[in-house]
Amino acid sequence: MEKKIATFECEVVKRKFELVGQSITANYPQSFPDAAIKVHMDFKKGIDEIRDCKNKQTLISPYMCNDIIATYFACVEVDKLRDIPEGMIGFELPLMDYAKISCSNKTIDQGYSTLFAWMVENGYKQKWYDRSFPIEIFYLKENVEEEKVEILIPIQ
């Protein structure tokens, strides 16, 4: 029996991240998802330059969006922020509570709507950019059409 990738299970997790990556800023929504795909592809070309990378098959994508423009990151988690390659940025996201859902690259829209509905049902409010970002985490696999994605929304 094939394991279902998009489980749509929601939960609260506590996470902190040390990330190294690249970003793109583009008009929103008309430039997305193309801009996100472009920064992921460009980032993968230089991923081997990153020291202390925890897992090159897990792309972590924090983002900021105001419904006019969005800045979207393609990053990997590192053990230590040091020797950041030229053209990349290193930063830490402090320990934070997130509402999390597991979906897939083909069900991201459904993942967001399910997660936001779950947050309302459970009394959680999104924390807006106070030392925080919403995050998409992509678990990359070779030669597959559908990959696991987790969406994390900072909550208060």
XYZ file of N, CA and C in Angstrom, residues 6-149:
432
model
N 0.277 13.652 1.553
C -0.449 14.766 2.165
C -1.419 14.229 3.210
N -1.025 14.275 4.480
C -1.890 13.760 5.546
C -2.841 14.825 6.080
N -2.494 16.084 5.911
C -3.267 17.230 6.411
C -3.458 17.179 7.921
N -2.516 16.550 8.624
C -2.549 16.530 10.090
C -1.991 17.854 10.613
N -2.710 18.456 11.549
C -2.309 19.735 12.130
C -1.846 19.519 13.568
N -0.859 20.309 13.976
C -0.363 20.251 15.351
C 0.412 21.526 15.643
N 0.722 21.722 16.922
C 1.585 22.833 17.338
C 2.969 22.263 17.604
N 3.993 22.909 17.026
C 5.376 22.507 17.255
C 6.170 23.724 17.703
N 7.233 23.477 18.436
C 8.151 24.531 18.881
C 9.450 24.307 18.125
N 9.902 25.311 17.365
C 11.112 25.163 16.548
C 11.938 26.438 16.566
N 13.208 26.249 16.333
C 14.136 27.354 16.080
C 14.958 26.917 14.886
N 15.420 27.861 14.103
C 16.159 27.539 12.882
C 17.401 28.411 12.763
N 18.501 27.819 12.317
C 19.664 28.562 11.825
C 19.752 28.220 10.357
N 19.622 29.244 9.505
C 19.460 29.023 8.072
C 20.495 29.773 7.248
N 20.859 29.179 6.126
C 21.681 29.840 5.123
C 20.957 29.663 3.797
N 20.839 30.768 3.052
C 20.139 30.654 1.780
C 20.168 31.912 0.950
N 19.265 31.958 -0.005
C 19.103 33.075 -0.925
C 17.638 33.480 -0.930
N 17.383 34.688 -1.459
C 15.990 35.131 -1.523
C 15.696 35.786 -2.863
N 14.408 35.929 -3.112
C 13.923 36.639 -4.289
C 12.752 37.497 -3.829
N 12.648 38.689 -4.380
C 11.506 39.560 -4.111
C 10.815 39.808 -5.438
N 9.490 39.614 -5.441
C 8.742 39.750 -6.690
C 7.317 40.192 -6.386
N 6.615 40.645 -7.429
C 5.220 41.041 -7.292
C 4.385 39.851 -6.839
N 3.418 40.151 -5.955
C 2.557 39.091 -5.444
C 1.108 39.460 -5.741
N 0.299 38.561 -6.243
C 0.541 37.134 -6.424
C 1.012 36.734 -7.820
N 1.024 37.667 -8.755
C 1.240 37.303 -10.156
C 2.580 36.628 -10.446
N 3.606 36.853 -9.647
C 4.924 36.246 -9.918
C 5.127 34.911 -9.210
N 4.118 34.471 -8.456
C 4.256 33.224 -7.703
C 3.302 32.177 -8.249
N 3.693 30.918 -8.307
C 4.840 30.284 -7.659
C 6.139 30.331 -8.461
N 6.129 30.953 -9.659
C 7.323 30.938 -10.514
C 8.556 31.500 -9.816
N 8.404 32.601 -9.060
C 9.553 33.192 -8.362
C 10.099 32.228 -7.308
N 9.217 31.537 -6.606
C 9.660 30.568 -5.594
C 10.421 29.417 -6.247
N 9.920 28.927 -7.348
C 10.596 27.839 -8.066
C 11.963 28.301 -8.550
N 12.040 29.529 -9.052
C 13.324 30.063 -9.544
C 14.351 30.155 -8.422
N 13.988 30.688 -7.257
C 14.969 30.817 -6.176
C 15.380 29.437 -5.665
N 14.461 28.476 -5.645
C 14.836 27.110 -5.250
C 15.859 26.531 -6.225
N 15.617 26.679 -7.517
C 16.529 26.120 -8.522
C 17.887 26.813 -8.487
N 17.893 28.137 -8.375
C 19.158 28.884 -8.297
C 19.936 28.490 -7.037
N 19.238 28.342 -5.923
C 19.883 27.995 -4.664
C 20.525 26.610 -4.720
N 19.848 25.659 -5.326
C 20.378 24.289 -5.384
C 21.712 24.235 -6.124
N 21.953 25.171 -7.057
C 23.228 25.200 -7.796
C 24.407 25.512 -6.868
N 24.183 26.268 -5.785
C 25.276 26.654 -4.891
C 25.233 25.982 -3.530
N 24.355 25.015 -3.371
C 24.139 24.407 -2.056
C 25.386 23.707 -1.507
N 26.246 23.199 -2.387
C 27.448 22.490 -1.930
C 28.487 23.416 -1.301
N 28.335 24.725 -1.470
C 29.259 25.686 -0.865
C 28.957 25.921 0.620
N 27.816 25.476 1.097
C 27.379 25.773 2.462
C 28.006 24.785 3.441
N 28.663 25.331 4.447
C 29.276 24.503 5.491
C 28.256 24.152 6.555
N 28.475 23.012 7.177
C 27.661 22.570 8.322
C 26.181 22.398 7.990
N 25.878 22.049 6.738
C 24.502 21.840 6.306
C 23.947 20.564 6.946
N 22.763 20.651 7.539
C 22.165 19.485 8.190
C 21.596 18.489 7.182
N 20.923 18.982 6.134
C 20.305 18.084 5.158
C 20.033 18.842 3.862
N 20.769 18.518 2.819
C 20.614 19.210 1.528
C 19.325 18.837 0.813
N 18.634 17.823 1.287
C 17.374 17.402 0.665
C 16.151 18.029 1.350
N 16.395 18.922 2.304
C 15.301 19.623 2.973
C 15.485 21.118 2.762
N 14.638 21.700 1.917
C 14.684 23.144 1.667
C 13.685 23.836 2.575
N 14.162 24.863 3.267
C 13.339 25.606 4.216
C 13.133 27.006 3.645
N 11.862 27.377 3.497
C 11.530 28.617 2.802
C 10.667 29.548 3.642
N 11.315 30.374 4.486
C 10.568 31.447 5.151
C 10.166 32.486 4.098
N 9.134 33.257 4.400
C 8.744 34.295 3.455
C 8.036 35.440 4.168
N 8.001 36.594 3.483
C 7.266 37.774 3.930
C 6.412 38.221 2.756
N 5.156 38.544 3.024
C 4.267 38.945 1.943
C 3.270 39.967 2.456
N 3.060 41.036 1.681
C 2.056 42.027 2.070
C 0.960 42.153 1.010
N 0.810 41.135 0.177
C -0.175 41.086 -0.900
C 0.100 42.081 -2.018
N 1.268 42.728 -2.001
C 1.735 43.560 -3.110
C 3.020 42.943 -3.646
N 3.978 42.726 -2.730
C 5.216 42.022 -3.070
C 5.477 40.957 -2.010
N 6.304 39.994 -2.386
C 6.703 38.956 -1.439
C 8.199 38.741 -1.565
N 8.839 38.487 -0.430
C 10.230 38.040 -0.407
C 10.195 36.598 0.070
N 10.777 35.731 -0.747
C 10.710 34.289 -0.519
C 12.132 33.749 -0.490
N 12.438 32.938 0.516
C 13.782 32.408 0.707
C 13.859 30.929 0.340
N 15.008 30.513 -0.123
C 15.347 29.093 -0.270
C 16.567 28.884 0.617
N 16.438 28.037 1.631
C 17.494 27.874 2.635
C 17.672 26.409 3.005
N 18.784 26.143 3.658
C 18.992 24.881 4.356
C 19.316 25.209 5.803
N 19.018 24.255 6.662
C 19.346 24.408 8.069
C 20.804 24.035 8.263
N 21.503 24.783 9.115
C 22.911 24.524 9.393
C 23.114 24.338 10.889
N 24.214 23.655 11.229
C 24.567 23.476 12.632
C 25.115 24.756 13.237
N 25.779 25.549 12.390
C 26.436 26.757 12.869
C 26.440 27.793 11.747
N 26.138 29.050 12.094
C 26.176 30.132 11.114
C 27.608 30.650 11.003
N 28.313 30.184 9.965
C 29.681 30.661 9.756
C 30.034 30.484 8.289
N 30.987 31.263 7.831
C 31.473 31.171 6.453
C 30.324 31.153 5.448
N 29.465 32.162 5.517
C 28.311 32.241 4.618
C 28.821 32.512 3.196
N 28.457 31.677 2.214
C 28.930 31.884 0.842
C 28.477 33.231 0.282
N 29.286 33.786 -0.610
C 28.965 35.052 -1.255
C 27.629 34.929 -1.993
N 26.807 35.956 -1.861
C 25.500 35.958 -2.509
C 24.408 35.283 -1.697
N 24.777 34.781 -0.518
C 23.797 34.141 0.358
C 23.706 34.915 1.666
N 22.716 34.555 2.460
C 22.500 35.195 3.750
C 22.353 34.103 4.809
N 22.843 34.381 6.006
C 22.658 33.475 7.128
C 21.877 34.196 8.210
N 20.897 33.522 8.813
C 20.111 34.150 9.869
C 19.484 33.090 10.766
N 19.107 33.541 11.962
C 18.487 32.655 12.943
C 17.042 33.080 13.175
N 16.163 32.100 13.201
C 14.784 32.333 13.624
C 14.682 31.778 15.036
N 14.342 32.626 16.018
C 14.356 32.188 17.416
C 13.286 31.136 17.702
N 13.430 30.472 18.835
C 12.484 29.459 19.271
C 11.078 30.052 19.286
N 10.152 29.344 18.647
C 8.813 29.884 18.439
C 7.817 28.743 18.340
N 6.567 29.024 18.721
C 5.480 28.077 18.493
C 4.921 28.288 17.093
N 4.712 27.172 16.401
C 4.147 27.199 15.049
C 2.956 26.253 14.979
N 1.941 26.658 14.236
C 0.917 25.722 13.802
C 1.482 25.071 12.545
N 1.411 23.734 12.483
C 2.045 23.002 11.381
C 1.050 22.049 10.734
N 1.168 21.930 9.419
C 0.395 20.948 8.672
C 1.319 20.243 7.692
N 1.052 18.972 7.446
C 1.788 18.208 6.435
C 0.903 18.077 5.200
N 1.445 18.504 4.069
C 0.731 18.390 2.808
C 1.742 17.972 1.742
N 1.542 18.361 0.497
C 2.510 18.049 -0.558
C 2.648 19.253 -1.475
N 3.636 19.185 -2.365
C 3.828 20.274 -3.308
C 2.623 20.446 -4.243
N 1.781 19.437 -4.336
C 0.580 19.519 -5.180
C -0.658 19.958 -4.405
N -0.547 20.043 -3.073
C -1.720 20.379 -2.243
C -1.439 21.542 -1.284
N -0.511 22.419 -1.643
C -0.145 23.528 -0.746
C -1.341 24.444 -0.476
N -2.109 24.802 -1.504
C -3.271 25.680 -1.292
C -4.245 25.058 -0.295
N -4.536 23.785 -0.452
C -5.430 23.073 0.465
C -4.806 23.005 1.861
N -3.473 22.843 1.916
C -2.779 22.838 3.200
C -2.973 24.143 3.953
N -2.802 25.280 3.253
C -2.998 26.576 3.904
C -4.432 26.743 4.397
N -5.408 26.448 3.557
C -6.799 26.659 3.976
C -7.156 25.738 5.143
N -6.684 24.497 5.134
C -6.952 23.570 6.235
C -6.272 24.046 7.517
N -5.023 24.490 7.413
C -4.285 24.939 8.601
C -4.919 26.188 9.210
N -5.280 27.170 8.381
C -5.885 28.390 8.922
C -7.238 28.095 9.564
N -8.019 27.189 8.984
C -9.296 26.795 9.598
C -9.053 26.108 10.945
N -8.040 25.243 11.013
C -7.694 24.551 12.256
C -7.255 25.555 13.319
N -6.475 26.566 12.908
C -6.030 27.591 13.856
C -7.232 28.328 14.464
N -8.193 28.714 13.634
C -9.390 29.413 14.128
C -10.162 28.508 15.088
N -10.377 27.252 14.701
C -11.116 26.297 15.534
C -10.465 26.104 16.903
N -9.128 26.229 16.950
C -8.390 25.970 18.183
C -7.925 27.237 18.903
N -8.382 28.403 18.446
C -8.105 29.657 19.136
C -6.711 30.224 18.948
N -6.012 29.812 17.883
C -4.669 30.348 17.630
C -4.740 31.527 16.673
N -3.863 32.500 16.901
C -3.750 33.658 16.006
C -2.348 33.682 15.412
N -2.258 34.096 14.152
C -0.954 34.193 13.502
C -0.159 35.334 14.117
N 1.103 35.077 14.364
C 2.034 36.100 14.837
C 2.631 36.737 13.590
N 2.477 38.034 13.444
C 2.886 38.716 12.214
C 4.274 39.340 12.328
N 5.267 38.701 11.774
C 6.599 39.253 11.508
C 7.299 39.880 12.698
N 6.944 39.516 13.915
C 7.665 39.953 15.101
C 8.717 38.884 15.381
N 9.876 39.049 14.745
C 10.966 38.066 14.827
C 10.503 36.689 14.356
N 9.617 36.686 13.351
C 9.066 35.426 12.874
C 8.713 35.510 11.391
N 8.591 34.359 10.778
C 8.161 34.216 9.388
C 7.257 32.994 9.278
N 6.276 33.003 8.392
C 5.684 31.739 7.977
C 6.758 30.973 7.195
N 6.664 29.647 7.187
C 7.715 28.826 6.575
C 7.081 27.679 5.792
N 7.646 27.399 4.627
C 7.327 26.181 3.887
C 8.579 25.311 3.893
N 8.430 24.031 4.229
C 9.565 23.098 4.262
C 9.309 22.021 3.220
N 10.253 21.887 2.294
C 10.138 20.929 1.191
C 11.108 19.773 1.421
N 10.591 18.564 1.410
C 11.407 17.361 1.559
C 11.620 16.789 0.161
N 12.783 17.090 -0.419
C 13.052 16.787 -1.823
C 13.358 15.314 -2.041
N 12.827 14.791 -3.112
C 13.097 13.419 -3.551
C 13.416 13.477 -5.040
N 14.275 12.568 -5.488
C 14.638 12.508 -6.896
C 13.554 11.804 -7.703
N 13.279 12.323 -8.875
C 12.400 11.675 -9.861
C 11.008 11.342 -9.341
N 10.411 12.255 -8.594
C 9.028 12.077 -8.172
C 8.243 13.343 -8.505
N 6.963 13.188 -8.728
C 6.123 14.344 -9.021
C 5.608 15.019 -7.760
N 5.413 14.213 -6.709
C 4.830 14.744 -5.484
C 5.795 14.547 -4.318
N 6.036 15.648 -3.582
C 6.955 15.626 -2.442
C 6.242 16.164 -1.207
N 6.684 15.688 -0.051
C 6.122 16.150 1.215
C 6.503 17.612 1.443
N 5.529 18.384 1.933
C 5.735 19.779 2.306
C 5.088 19.992 3.659
